Short mmCIF file of C-alpha atoms and ligand atoms in Angstrom, two decimals:
data_model
loop_
_atom_site.label_atom_id
_atom_site.label_comp_id
_atom_site.label_asym_id
_atom_site.label_seq_id
_atom_site.Cartn_x
_atom_site.Cartn_y
_atom_site.Cartn_z
CA UNK Q 25 18.47 -26.05 60.60
CA UNK Q 26 19.79 -27.67 57.46
CA UNK Q 27 18.76 -26.14 54.15
CA UNK Q 28 18.09 -28.44 51.22
CA UNK Q 29 18.63 -27.65 47.53
CA UNK Q 30 15.54 -27.82 45.32
CA UNK Q 31 15.17 -27.56 41.54
CA UNK Q 32 11.91 -27.21 39.67
CA UNK Q 33 10.38 -25.44 36.66
CA UNK Q 34 8.15 -22.48 37.47
CA UNK Q 35 6.01 -21.29 34.55
CA UNK Q 36 8.64 -22.62 32.17
CA UNK Q 37 11.73 -21.19 33.91
CA UNK Q 38 14.27 -23.31 35.81
CA UNK Q 39 14.46 -22.46 39.51
CA UNK Q 40 17.08 -23.52 42.02
CA UNK Q 41 16.57 -22.57 45.67
CA UNK Q 42 17.43 -23.72 49.17
CA UNK Q 43 14.43 -24.72 51.25
CA UNK Q 44 13.92 -25.33 54.95
CA UNK Q 45 12.96 -28.76 56.20
CA UNK Q 46 9.21 -29.06 56.35
CA UNK Q 47 8.71 -25.85 54.35
CA UNK Q 48 5.63 -25.93 52.16
CA UNK Q 49 5.60 -25.14 48.45
CA UNK Q 50 3.45 -22.01 48.86
CA UNK Q 51 6.03 -20.49 51.17
CA UNK Q 52 8.84 -21.36 48.76
CA UNK Q 53 6.97 -19.84 45.83
CA UNK Q 54 6.16 -16.62 47.67
CA UNK Q 55 9.29 -16.08 49.78
CA UNK Q 56 11.85 -18.29 48.07
CA UNK Q 57 11.36 -17.34 44.43
CA UNK Q 58 9.15 -14.25 44.77
CA UNK Q 59 6.05 -15.44 42.90
CA UNK Q 60 3.32 -13.70 44.91
CA UNK Q 61 0.45 -14.87 42.71
CA UNK Q 62 -0.55 -17.94 44.78
CA UNK Q 63 -2.15 -16.70 47.99
CA UNK Q 64 -2.13 -17.91 51.58
CA UNK Q 65 -5.63 -18.24 53.00
CA UNK Q 66 -5.81 -20.97 55.59
CA UNK Q 67 -2.81 -23.30 55.44
CA UNK Q 68 -5.24 -26.17 55.98
CA UNK Q 69 -6.42 -27.16 52.53
CA UNK Q 70 -9.81 -25.62 53.08
CA UNK Q 71 -9.85 -22.47 50.92
CA UNK Q 72 -7.99 -23.37 47.72
CA UNK Q 73 -6.48 -19.95 47.02
CA UNK Q 74 -2.98 -21.49 47.09
CA UNK Q 75 -3.88 -23.91 44.25
CA UNK Q 76 -1.06 -24.37 41.71
CA UNK Q 77 -0.58 -26.94 38.97
CA UNK Q 78 2.02 -29.64 39.53
CA UNK Q 79 2.73 -31.35 36.19
CA UNK Q 80 -0.56 -29.88 34.98
CA UNK Q 81 -2.77 -31.10 37.83
CA UNK Q 82 -4.15 -28.89 40.62
CA UNK Q 83 -2.49 -29.27 44.02
CA UNK Q 84 -2.74 -27.27 47.23
CA UNK Q 85 0.67 -25.66 47.57
CA UNK Q 86 0.16 -24.96 51.31
CA UNK Q 87 -0.06 -28.74 51.91
CA UNK Q 88 2.72 -29.74 49.51
CA UNK Q 89 6.12 -30.46 51.04
CA UNK Q 90 8.40 -28.24 48.92
CA UNK Q 91 11.20 -30.75 48.59
CA UNK Q 92 8.76 -33.28 47.12
CA UNK Q 93 8.41 -31.22 43.90
CA UNK Q 94 12.05 -31.79 42.90
CA UNK Q 95 12.16 -31.85 39.07
CA UNK Q 96 8.44 -31.17 38.65
CA UNK Q 97 6.67 -28.55 36.54
CA UNK Q 98 4.82 -25.88 38.56
CA UNK Q 99 2.33 -23.48 36.97
CA UNK Q 100 0.92 -20.49 38.83
CA UNK Q 101 -1.32 -17.58 37.87
CA UNK Q 102 1.91 -15.67 37.25
CA UNK Q 103 2.44 -17.88 34.21
CA UNK Q 104 -0.93 -17.32 32.54
CA UNK Q 105 -0.43 -14.06 30.62
CA UNK Q 106 1.84 -14.01 27.57
CA UNK Q 107 3.56 -10.64 27.88
CA UNK Q 108 0.75 -8.08 27.70
CA UNK Q 109 -1.70 -10.63 26.35
CA UNK Q 110 -3.97 -11.88 29.11
CA UNK Q 111 -5.03 -15.52 29.16
CA UNK Q 112 -8.66 -16.00 27.97
CA UNK Q 113 -9.57 -17.04 31.51
CA UNK Q 114 -8.22 -13.78 32.90
CA UNK Q 115 -10.11 -11.75 30.30
CA UNK Q 116 -13.32 -13.67 30.98
CA UNK Q 117 -12.91 -13.14 34.75
CA UNK Q 118 -12.62 -9.38 34.15
CA UNK Q 119 -15.54 -9.21 31.76
CA UNK Q 120 -17.82 -11.24 34.04
CA UNK Q 121 -16.91 -9.46 37.29
CA UNK Q 122 -15.64 -12.80 38.62
CA UNK Q 123 -13.24 -11.05 41.02
CA UNK Q 124 -14.40 -8.71 43.76
CA UNK Q 125 -11.75 -8.66 46.50
CA UNK Q 126 -9.74 -11.00 44.27
CA UNK Q 127 -8.34 -13.15 47.02
CA UNK Q 128 -9.74 -16.40 45.68
CA UNK Q 129 -8.95 -15.53 42.05
CA UNK Q 130 -5.52 -17.15 41.61
CA UNK Q 131 -6.81 -20.45 42.97
CA UNK Q 132 -9.97 -20.24 40.86
CA UNK Q 133 -7.89 -19.52 37.75
CA UNK Q 134 -5.63 -22.51 38.30
CA UNK Q 135 -8.52 -24.86 39.04
CA UNK Q 136 -10.24 -23.57 35.89
CA UNK Q 137 -7.10 -23.90 33.76
CA UNK Q 138 -6.64 -27.52 34.84
CA UNK Q 139 -10.25 -28.20 33.86
CA UNK Q 140 -10.09 -26.52 30.43
CA UNK Q 141 -6.75 -28.12 29.58
CA UNK Q 142 -8.35 -31.53 30.06
CA UNK Q 143 -11.90 -30.73 29.01
CA UNK Q 144 -12.12 -27.75 26.60
CA UNK Q 145 -15.93 -27.60 26.59
CA UNK Q 146 -17.15 -28.47 30.08
CA UNK Q 147 -20.76 -28.47 31.25
CA UNK Q 148 -21.84 -26.09 33.99
CA UNK Q 149 -21.88 -29.03 36.42
CA UNK Q 150 -18.30 -29.94 35.50
CA UNK Q 151 -17.23 -26.34 36.17
CA UNK Q 152 -18.93 -26.40 39.58
CA UNK Q 153 -17.17 -29.67 40.39
CA UNK Q 154 -13.79 -28.32 39.22
CA UNK Q 155 -13.92 -25.30 41.57
CA UNK Q 156 -15.56 -27.19 44.45
CA UNK Q 157 -12.35 -27.03 46.50
CA UNK Q 158 -12.10 -23.24 46.15
CA UNK Q 159 -13.96 -20.90 48.44
CA UNK Q 160 -15.12 -17.43 47.37
CA UNK Q 161 -16.65 -15.19 50.04
CA UNK Q 162 -17.59 -12.36 47.68
CA UNK Q 163 -19.10 -13.28 44.36
CA UNK Q 164 -21.60 -16.01 45.14
CA UNK Q 165 -19.78 -18.13 42.52
CA UNK Q 166 -22.16 -17.45 39.62
CA UNK Q 167 -19.90 -14.86 37.93
CA UNK Q 168 -16.94 -17.23 38.29
CA UNK Q 169 -18.84 -20.14 36.76
CA UNK Q 170 -20.04 -17.92 33.91
CA UNK Q 171 -16.51 -16.63 33.30
CA UNK Q 172 -15.08 -20.13 33.03
CA UNK Q 173 -17.83 -21.22 30.65
CA UNK Q 174 -17.26 -18.11 28.55
CA UNK Q 175 -13.50 -18.63 28.48
CA UNK Q 176 -14.11 -22.16 27.25
CA UNK Q 177 -16.21 -20.80 24.41
CA UNK Q 178 -13.81 -18.04 23.40
CA UNK Q 179 -10.83 -20.35 23.65
CA UNK Q 180 -12.56 -22.79 21.33
CA UNK Q 181 -13.27 -19.98 18.87
CA UNK Q 182 -9.81 -18.44 18.99
CA UNK Q 183 -7.74 -21.62 19.40
CA UNK Q 184 -5.60 -19.78 21.88
CA UNK Q 185 -4.18 -20.50 25.32
CA UNK W 5 10.78 -27.24 67.19
CA UNK W 6 11.05 -27.44 63.41
CA UNK W 7 10.45 -30.75 61.74
CA UNK W 8 13.15 -32.91 60.13
CA UNK W 9 12.57 -34.68 56.83
CA UNK W 10 14.15 -38.06 56.10
CA UNK W 11 13.88 -39.35 52.54
CA UNK W 12 14.47 -43.01 51.65
CA UNK W 13 14.77 -44.73 48.30
CA UNK W 14 13.53 -48.10 49.51
CA UNK W 15 10.23 -48.87 51.21
CA UNK W 16 11.93 -51.32 53.64
CA UNK W 17 14.31 -48.63 54.86
CA UNK W 18 11.51 -46.13 55.38
CA UNK W 19 9.51 -48.80 57.24
CA UNK W 20 12.47 -49.50 59.53
CA UNK W 21 13.02 -45.80 60.25
CA UNK W 22 9.32 -45.32 60.97
CA UNK W 23 9.05 -48.25 63.36
CA UNK W 24 12.21 -47.15 65.18
CA UNK W 25 10.79 -43.76 66.09
CA UNK W 26 7.82 -42.78 68.22
CA UNK W 27 7.93 -39.18 67.03
CA UNK W 28 7.98 -39.73 63.27
CA UNK W 29 5.13 -39.54 60.75
CA UNK W 30 5.13 -41.05 57.31
CA UNK W 31 4.27 -38.60 54.51
CA UNK W 32 1.59 -39.77 52.10
CA UNK W 33 -0.01 -36.98 50.12
CA UNK W 34 0.50 -34.70 53.09
CA UNK W 35 -3.02 -33.25 53.28
CA UNK W 36 -3.10 -34.01 57.01
CA UNK W 37 0.61 -34.21 57.82
CA UNK W 38 1.44 -30.84 56.23
CA UNK W 39 -1.57 -29.22 57.86
CA UNK W 40 -0.10 -30.39 61.18
CA UNK W 41 3.33 -29.01 60.21
CA UNK W 42 1.76 -25.66 59.29
CA UNK W 43 0.06 -25.58 62.68
CA UNK W 44 3.33 -26.43 64.48
CA UNK W 45 1.90 -29.69 65.84
CA UNK W 46 4.32 -30.82 68.55
CA UNK W 47 3.35 -34.50 68.55
CA UNK W 48 5.98 -35.37 65.92
CA UNK W 49 9.37 -34.00 64.97
CA UNK W 50 10.30 -36.10 61.94
CA UNK W 51 8.69 -36.70 58.55
CA UNK W 52 9.63 -39.87 56.73
CA UNK W 53 9.14 -40.09 53.00
CA UNK W 54 10.01 -42.59 50.32
CA UNK W 55 10.85 -42.03 46.66
CA UNK W 56 9.96 -45.55 45.51
CA UNK W 57 7.20 -45.01 42.91
CA UNK W 58 6.03 -48.61 43.29
CA UNK W 59 4.19 -47.54 46.46
CA UNK W 60 1.67 -46.03 44.04
CA UNK W 61 1.10 -49.16 41.91
CA UNK W 62 -2.36 -50.62 41.38
CA UNK W 63 -2.29 -54.31 40.36
CA UNK W 64 -5.16 -56.64 39.54
CA UNK W 65 -4.74 -60.40 39.90
CA UNK W 66 -7.86 -62.36 39.10
CA UNK W 67 -10.68 -60.89 41.14
CA UNK W 68 -8.34 -59.27 43.66
CA UNK W 69 -6.92 -55.77 43.29
CA UNK W 70 -3.95 -54.52 45.29
CA UNK W 71 -3.79 -50.75 45.66
CA UNK W 72 -0.47 -49.21 46.69
CA UNK W 73 -0.74 -47.04 49.81
CA UNK W 74 0.69 -44.14 47.78
CA UNK W 75 -2.07 -44.28 45.14
CA UNK W 76 -4.14 -41.10 45.21
CA UNK W 77 -7.91 -40.79 44.96
CA UNK W 78 -7.34 -39.53 41.38
CA UNK W 79 -5.29 -42.68 40.62
CA UNK W 80 -8.22 -44.79 41.85
CA UNK W 81 -10.72 -42.84 39.71
CA UNK W 82 -8.50 -43.24 36.61
CA UNK W 83 -8.04 -47.01 37.01
CA UNK W 84 -10.49 -49.22 35.13
CA UNK W 85 -9.97 -52.16 37.49
CA UNK W 86 -11.27 -49.99 40.32
CA UNK W 87 -14.47 -48.70 38.70
CA UNK W 88 -16.45 -49.95 41.72
CA UNK W 89 -14.41 -47.67 44.00
CA UNK W 90 -14.43 -44.59 41.75
CA UNK W 91 -17.62 -43.11 43.26
CA UNK W 92 -16.02 -43.43 46.69
CA UNK W 93 -12.76 -41.75 45.66
CA UNK W 94 -14.75 -39.00 43.93
CA UNK W 95 -16.49 -38.25 47.25
CA UNK W 96 -13.19 -37.29 48.93
CA UNK W 97 -12.47 -33.53 49.02
CA UNK W 98 -12.23 -31.39 45.88
CA UNK W 99 -10.07 -32.02 42.78
CA UNK W 100 -6.82 -30.76 44.31
CA UNK W 101 -7.30 -32.82 47.47
CA UNK W 102 -8.02 -35.90 45.33
CA UNK W 103 -4.75 -35.38 43.44
CA UNK W 104 -2.89 -35.49 46.77
CA UNK W 105 -4.90 -37.63 49.21
CA UNK W 106 -3.62 -41.21 49.28
CA UNK W 107 -5.33 -44.48 50.09
CA UNK W 108 -2.72 -45.09 52.81
CA UNK W 109 -3.31 -41.70 54.42
CA UNK W 110 -7.07 -42.25 54.42
CA UNK W 111 -6.57 -45.37 56.57
CA UNK W 112 -5.15 -43.11 59.31
CA UNK W 113 -7.41 -40.09 58.87
CA UNK W 114 -9.33 -39.30 62.04
CA UNK W 115 -13.12 -38.89 62.02
CA UNK W 116 -14.94 -37.27 60.23
CA UNK W 117 -12.44 -38.22 57.51
CA UNK W 118 -11.97 -41.77 56.28
CA UNK W 119 -14.69 -42.17 53.63
CA UNK W 120 -12.51 -44.40 51.46
CA UNK W 121 -11.57 -46.52 54.47
CA UNK W 122 -15.26 -47.07 55.28
CA UNK W 123 -15.64 -48.56 51.79
CA UNK W 124 -12.56 -50.75 52.29
CA UNK W 125 -14.08 -51.95 55.56
CA UNK W 126 -17.34 -52.92 53.85
CA UNK W 127 -15.34 -54.74 51.18
CA UNK W 128 -13.34 -56.69 53.77
CA UNK W 129 -9.96 -55.40 52.59
CA UNK W 130 -6.61 -56.67 53.79
CA UNK W 131 -4.04 -54.08 54.88
CA UNK W 132 -0.50 -55.09 53.86
CA UNK W 133 2.20 -53.77 56.19
CA UNK W 134 5.74 -53.25 54.94
CA UNK W 135 8.72 -54.50 56.89
CA UNK W 136 11.34 -57.22 57.06
CA UNK W 137 8.49 -59.72 56.78
CA UNK W 138 5.58 -58.02 55.09
CA UNK W 139 2.26 -59.20 56.44
CA UNK W 140 -1.40 -58.72 55.73
CA UNK W 141 -3.92 -57.94 58.46
CA UNK W 142 -7.70 -57.77 58.27
CA UNK W 143 -8.82 -54.15 58.07
CA UNK W 144 -10.89 -54.60 61.28
CA UNK W 145 -7.72 -55.55 63.19
CA UNK W 146 -5.78 -52.75 61.57
CA UNK W 147 -8.36 -50.15 62.61
CA UNK W 148 -8.68 -51.56 66.13
CA UNK W 149 -4.94 -51.14 66.73
CA UNK W 150 -4.49 -48.02 64.62
CA UNK W 151 -4.42 -45.40 67.34
CA UNK W 152 -2.31 -47.45 69.74
CA UNK W 153 0.85 -45.98 68.35
CA UNK W 154 2.48 -48.94 66.58
CA UNK W 155 4.26 -47.04 63.81
CA UNK W 156 3.99 -49.46 60.89
CA UNK W 157 4.23 -48.45 57.25
CA UNK W 158 1.30 -49.57 55.13
CA UNK W 159 2.48 -50.82 51.74
CA UNK W 160 -0.87 -51.53 50.12
CA UNK W 161 -4.43 -52.74 50.57
CA UNK W 162 -5.98 -55.71 48.81
CA UNK W 163 -9.67 -55.86 47.95
CA UNK W 164 -11.84 -58.45 46.30
CA UNK W 165 -13.65 -57.05 43.30
CA UNK W 166 -17.42 -57.55 43.83
CA UNK W 167 -18.68 -60.28 41.45
CA UNK W 168 -21.87 -58.34 41.00
CA UNK W 169 -21.11 -54.62 40.82
CA UNK W 170 -24.56 -53.72 42.14
CA UNK W 171 -23.81 -55.60 45.39
CA UNK W 172 -21.61 -52.70 46.51
CA UNK W 173 -23.17 -49.36 47.35
CA UNK W 174 -21.78 -46.17 48.83
CA UNK W 175 -23.34 -42.96 50.06
CA UNK W 176 -21.72 -39.89 51.55
CA UNK W 177 -23.86 -37.46 53.51
CA UNK W 178 -22.54 -33.91 53.67
CA UNK W 179 -24.05 -30.51 54.10
CA UNK W 180 -22.00 -28.66 51.51
CA UNK W 181 -22.42 -29.82 47.90
CA UNK W 182 -20.58 -31.00 45.95
CA UNK W 183 -17.63 -31.01 48.33
CA UNK W 184 -18.21 -31.21 52.05
CA UNK W 185 -16.84 -33.24 54.91
CA UNK W 186 -18.93 -36.23 55.98
CA UNK W 187 -21.77 -36.06 58.43
CA UNK W 188 -21.46 -39.78 57.75
CA UNK W 189 -20.63 -42.11 54.92
CA UNK W 190 -22.20 -45.52 54.48
CA UNK W 191 -20.74 -48.40 52.48
CA UNK W 192 -22.59 -51.66 52.00
CA UNK W 193 -21.54 -54.90 50.38
CA UNK W 194 -24.64 -57.09 50.06
CA UNK W 195 -24.05 -60.11 47.83
CA UNK W 196 -27.23 -62.00 47.00
CA UNK W 197 -27.48 -65.76 46.88
CA UNK W 198 -30.78 -67.28 45.78
CA UNK W 199 -32.42 -63.88 46.19
CA UNK W 200 -31.23 -63.48 49.78
CA UNK W 201 -28.40 -61.43 51.26
CA UNK W 202 -25.53 -63.70 52.15
CA UNK W 203 -22.59 -62.23 54.06
CA UNK W 204 -23.76 -58.62 54.56
CA UNK W 205 -20.99 -56.12 55.29
CA UNK W 206 -22.08 -52.60 56.18
CA UNK W 207 -19.72 -49.89 57.42
CA UNK W 208 -19.96 -46.26 58.46
CA UNK W 209 -17.46 -43.45 58.26
CA UNK W 210 -17.68 -40.57 60.79
CA UNK W 211 -19.80 -42.64 63.21
CA UNK W 212 -16.94 -43.52 65.56
CA UNK W 213 -13.25 -42.73 66.10
CA UNK W 214 -12.46 -44.96 63.10
CA UNK W 215 -14.79 -46.33 60.41
CA UNK W 216 -16.95 -49.00 62.05
CA UNK W 217 -19.11 -51.97 61.13
CA UNK W 218 -22.87 -51.58 61.57
CA UNK W 219 -23.11 -55.01 63.19
CA UNK W 220 -26.83 -54.86 63.99
CA UNK W 221 -27.63 -53.80 60.43
CA UNK W 222 -25.57 -56.67 59.03
CA UNK W 223 -27.43 -59.09 61.30
CA UNK W 224 -30.80 -57.68 60.28
CA UNK W 225 -30.05 -58.09 56.57
CA UNK W 226 -28.28 -61.43 56.50
CA UNK W 227 -30.37 -64.26 55.11
CA UNK W 228 -33.16 -61.85 54.09
CA UNK W 229 -34.36 -60.77 50.68
CA UNK W 230 -33.51 -57.09 50.19
CA UNK W 231 -37.17 -56.07 50.42
CA UNK W 232 -39.00 -53.22 52.13
CA UNK W 233 -39.57 -55.18 55.34
CA UNK W 234 -35.90 -56.16 55.75
CA UNK W 235 -34.74 -52.63 54.93
CA UNK W 236 -37.17 -51.25 57.50
CA UNK W 237 -35.82 -53.62 60.17
CA UNK W 238 -32.22 -52.69 59.25
CA UNK W 239 -32.96 -48.95 59.43
CA UNK W 240 -34.51 -49.40 62.88
CA UNK W 241 -31.18 -50.71 64.24
CA UNK W 242 -28.99 -48.36 62.18
CA UNK W 243 -26.96 -47.09 65.14
CA UNK W 244 -27.38 -49.96 67.59
CA UNK W 245 -24.12 -50.54 69.47
CA UNK W 246 -22.55 -47.38 68.07
CA UNK W 247 -21.46 -44.20 69.79
CA UNK W 248 -21.42 -41.53 67.06
CA UNK W 249 -19.21 -38.51 67.70
CA UNK W 250 -20.22 -34.91 68.24
CA UNK W 251 -18.14 -32.54 66.14
CA UNK W 252 -18.45 -29.23 64.34
CA UNK W 253 -20.60 -30.81 61.62
CA UNK W 254 -23.20 -32.67 63.66
CA UNK W 255 -23.99 -33.81 67.16
CA UNK W 256 -24.07 -37.43 68.20
CA UNK W 257 -27.84 -37.07 68.64
CA UNK W 258 -28.26 -35.76 65.10
CA UNK W 259 -26.16 -38.55 63.63
CA UNK W 260 -28.32 -41.10 65.46
CA UNK W 261 -31.52 -39.45 64.22
CA UNK W 262 -30.58 -39.41 60.55
CA UNK W 263 -28.52 -42.61 60.15
CA UNK W 264 -31.57 -44.81 59.57
CA UNK W 265 -32.96 -42.46 56.93
CA UNK W 266 -29.73 -42.40 54.95
CA UNK W 267 -29.26 -46.14 55.33
CA UNK W 268 -32.73 -46.68 53.92
CA UNK W 269 -31.96 -44.37 50.98
CA UNK W 270 -28.81 -46.33 50.24
CA UNK W 271 -30.48 -49.73 50.48
CA UNK W 272 -33.43 -48.75 48.31
CA UNK W 273 -30.91 -47.07 45.95
CA UNK W 274 -33.06 -43.99 46.13
CA UNK W 275 -30.32 -41.44 45.50
CA UNK W 276 -30.50 -37.71 45.77
C1 FAD L 18 -9.86 -29.71 52.36
C2 FAD L 18 -9.82 -31.14 52.76
C3 FAD L 18 -10.91 -31.95 52.48
C4 FAD L 18 -10.89 -33.30 52.84
N1 FAD L 18 -11.97 -34.06 52.53
C5 FAD L 18 -11.97 -35.37 52.87
C6 FAD L 18 -13.09 -36.19 52.57
O1 FAD L 18 -14.08 -35.74 51.98
N2 FAD L 18 -13.05 -37.49 52.93
C7 FAD L 18 -11.97 -38.02 53.57
O2 FAD L 18 -11.98 -39.22 53.86
N3 FAD L 18 -10.90 -37.28 53.88
C8 FAD L 18 -10.87 -35.97 53.54
N4 FAD L 18 -9.79 -35.19 53.86
C9 FAD L 18 -8.72 -35.77 54.67
C10 FAD L 18 -7.54 -36.33 53.88
O3 FAD L 18 -7.22 -35.52 52.79
C11 FAD L 18 -7.78 -37.75 53.37
O4 FAD L 18 -8.25 -38.55 54.41
C12 FAD L 18 -6.54 -38.36 52.73
O5 FAD L 18 -6.85 -39.63 52.17
C13 FAD L 18 -5.35 -38.47 53.66
O6 FAD L 18 -4.29 -38.94 52.86
P1 FAD L 18 -2.86 -38.21 52.73
O7 FAD L 18 -2.06 -39.04 51.79
O8 FAD L 18 -2.99 -36.80 52.39
O9 FAD L 18 -2.36 -38.35 54.22
P2 FAD L 18 -1.10 -37.73 54.94
O10 FAD L 18 -1.42 -36.38 55.42
O11 FAD L 18 0.12 -37.90 54.12
O12 FAD L 18 -1.05 -38.75 56.17
C14 FAD L 18 -2.12 -38.87 57.08
C15 FAD L 18 -1.70 -39.83 58.21
O13 FAD L 18 -1.51 -41.14 57.69
C16 FAD L 18 -0.19 -41.59 57.90
N5 FAD L 18 0.21 -42.32 56.69
C17 FAD L 18 0.02 -41.92 55.40
N6 FAD L 18 0.41 -42.90 54.56
C18 FAD L 18 0.88 -43.91 55.33
C19 FAD L 18 1.45 -45.20 55.04
N7 FAD L 18 1.59 -45.65 53.78
N8 FAD L 18 1.83 -45.99 56.08
C20 FAD L 18 1.69 -45.56 57.37
N9 FAD L 18 1.17 -44.34 57.70
C21 FAD L 18 0.76 -43.54 56.69
C22 FAD L 18 0.60 -40.33 58.12
O14 FAD L 18 1.76 -40.57 58.88
C23 FAD L 18 -0.38 -39.45 58.84
O15 FAD L 18 -0.41 -39.75 60.21
C24 FAD L 18 -9.77 -33.84 53.50
C25 FAD L 18 -8.67 -33.03 53.77
C26 FAD L 18 -8.69 -31.69 53.40
C27 FAD L 18 -7.48 -30.86 53.71
S1 FES L 19 -4.02 -21.68 51.84
FE1 FES L 19 -3.89 -23.60 50.91
S2 FES L 19 -5.94 -24.22 50.90
FE2 FES L 19 -6.08 -22.35 52.01
S1 FES L 20 -13.57 -12.41 45.05
FE1 FES L 20 -13.30 -12.18 47.20
S2 FES L 20 -13.06 -14.25 47.81
FE2 FES L 20 -13.63 -14.47 45.76
#
């Protein structure tokens, strides 16, 4: 099967890889360029743990044809921390026990980042709406919602992220 | 067998390639096509995509708006000309799905999907097919022939903007809030003339293999004032002539039982 060349920016770094025809972006991120932060849950769009940002907006990487992101900007959870400095969302998730098994966490973080980048002080309802495509089977969602609201507050205070 | 991907720069060329093959699928946002690829669906072996960004254009001319088939639900929500359709687009999936799901793909989505298409049906949209001679077909005709395998590329849809915004109403019924798949969706366009409904158009999503007109409801409302008595009569015939599906979300029986209740809520604008 023919391989196709693909170029994109991943968390600020240029990537050039060969992809299979019909290969999805999640598979290319995990196996092609070794970013294991986006997870595979369902491959159907239902769980949201594969959520990444394409040019800043949340997309389901399991349903994105890899070759369609030629030249685009991809952000994953792997790009959140600055060196040893965690992103305020990551800190807030830890402090609020927003991760139990952690499987949903990368998708939740990306959905939350997209929200806060656009809307730095969301209401609780807006947070619920923003993560409505992401399933968590452990936490009951409340700790996640609280973490995102708290990150919004601390980010506002610290002007960071 | 792995899938092949053909990419075209021009819409006409993609349309020609699509119509020449029985085993090709056009790629919109991919929320359904890529799911099928991931599941190794054997009913197609080729994906056809087009780079032409104009497939995503939204253009208003007078009181008509033409929405490119490649426009996403998020594009619809962001467009001021389409404020009347924003609540419909917002009812599709979660934020990531809305950034991907296109208007063109929604026209082909099998039940229980197709909420946006139900609204287009109530609004009497025209579906514009690409090709050597591009042509517009009434959405009813498009949906009737949809599953008969004619592989035509949809370029855009054209809708008339309602003169009176309150004449158009939409309700999606789902069990999971805020994002769940439809038990049913109901779209109603009920223009009033001299206090009476004139030219009622009511459509359901997830109440048939494609979105369908509620013909008996339209008949019950036409020429009537939108009062309690007329709404009661409409609700009584909510599923007349329809054969709602049984799926994982609801049985046909359940859909029949609740359709009248939801229709009444929509018509009395009593929203939850
Ligand atoms: C988690 C999840 C939740 C969802 N929730 C909803 C929901 O609430 N409501 C709803 O209505 N749908 C929902 N969907 C279904 C789907 O996302 C939408 O119906 C969407 O609009 C399909 O568009 P697409 O661009 O992704 O289609 P694609 O997957 O790209 O295509 C779907 C079909 O349409 C054909 N097609 C696409 N564009 C064209 C064109 N221009 N010309 C000819 N053929 C074309 C394709 O060949 C394919 O057969 C959901 C899907 C997922 C995964
Ligand atoms: S793996 Fe992509 S949505 Fe579940
Ligand atoms: S923490 Fe386990 S799925 Fe969310």
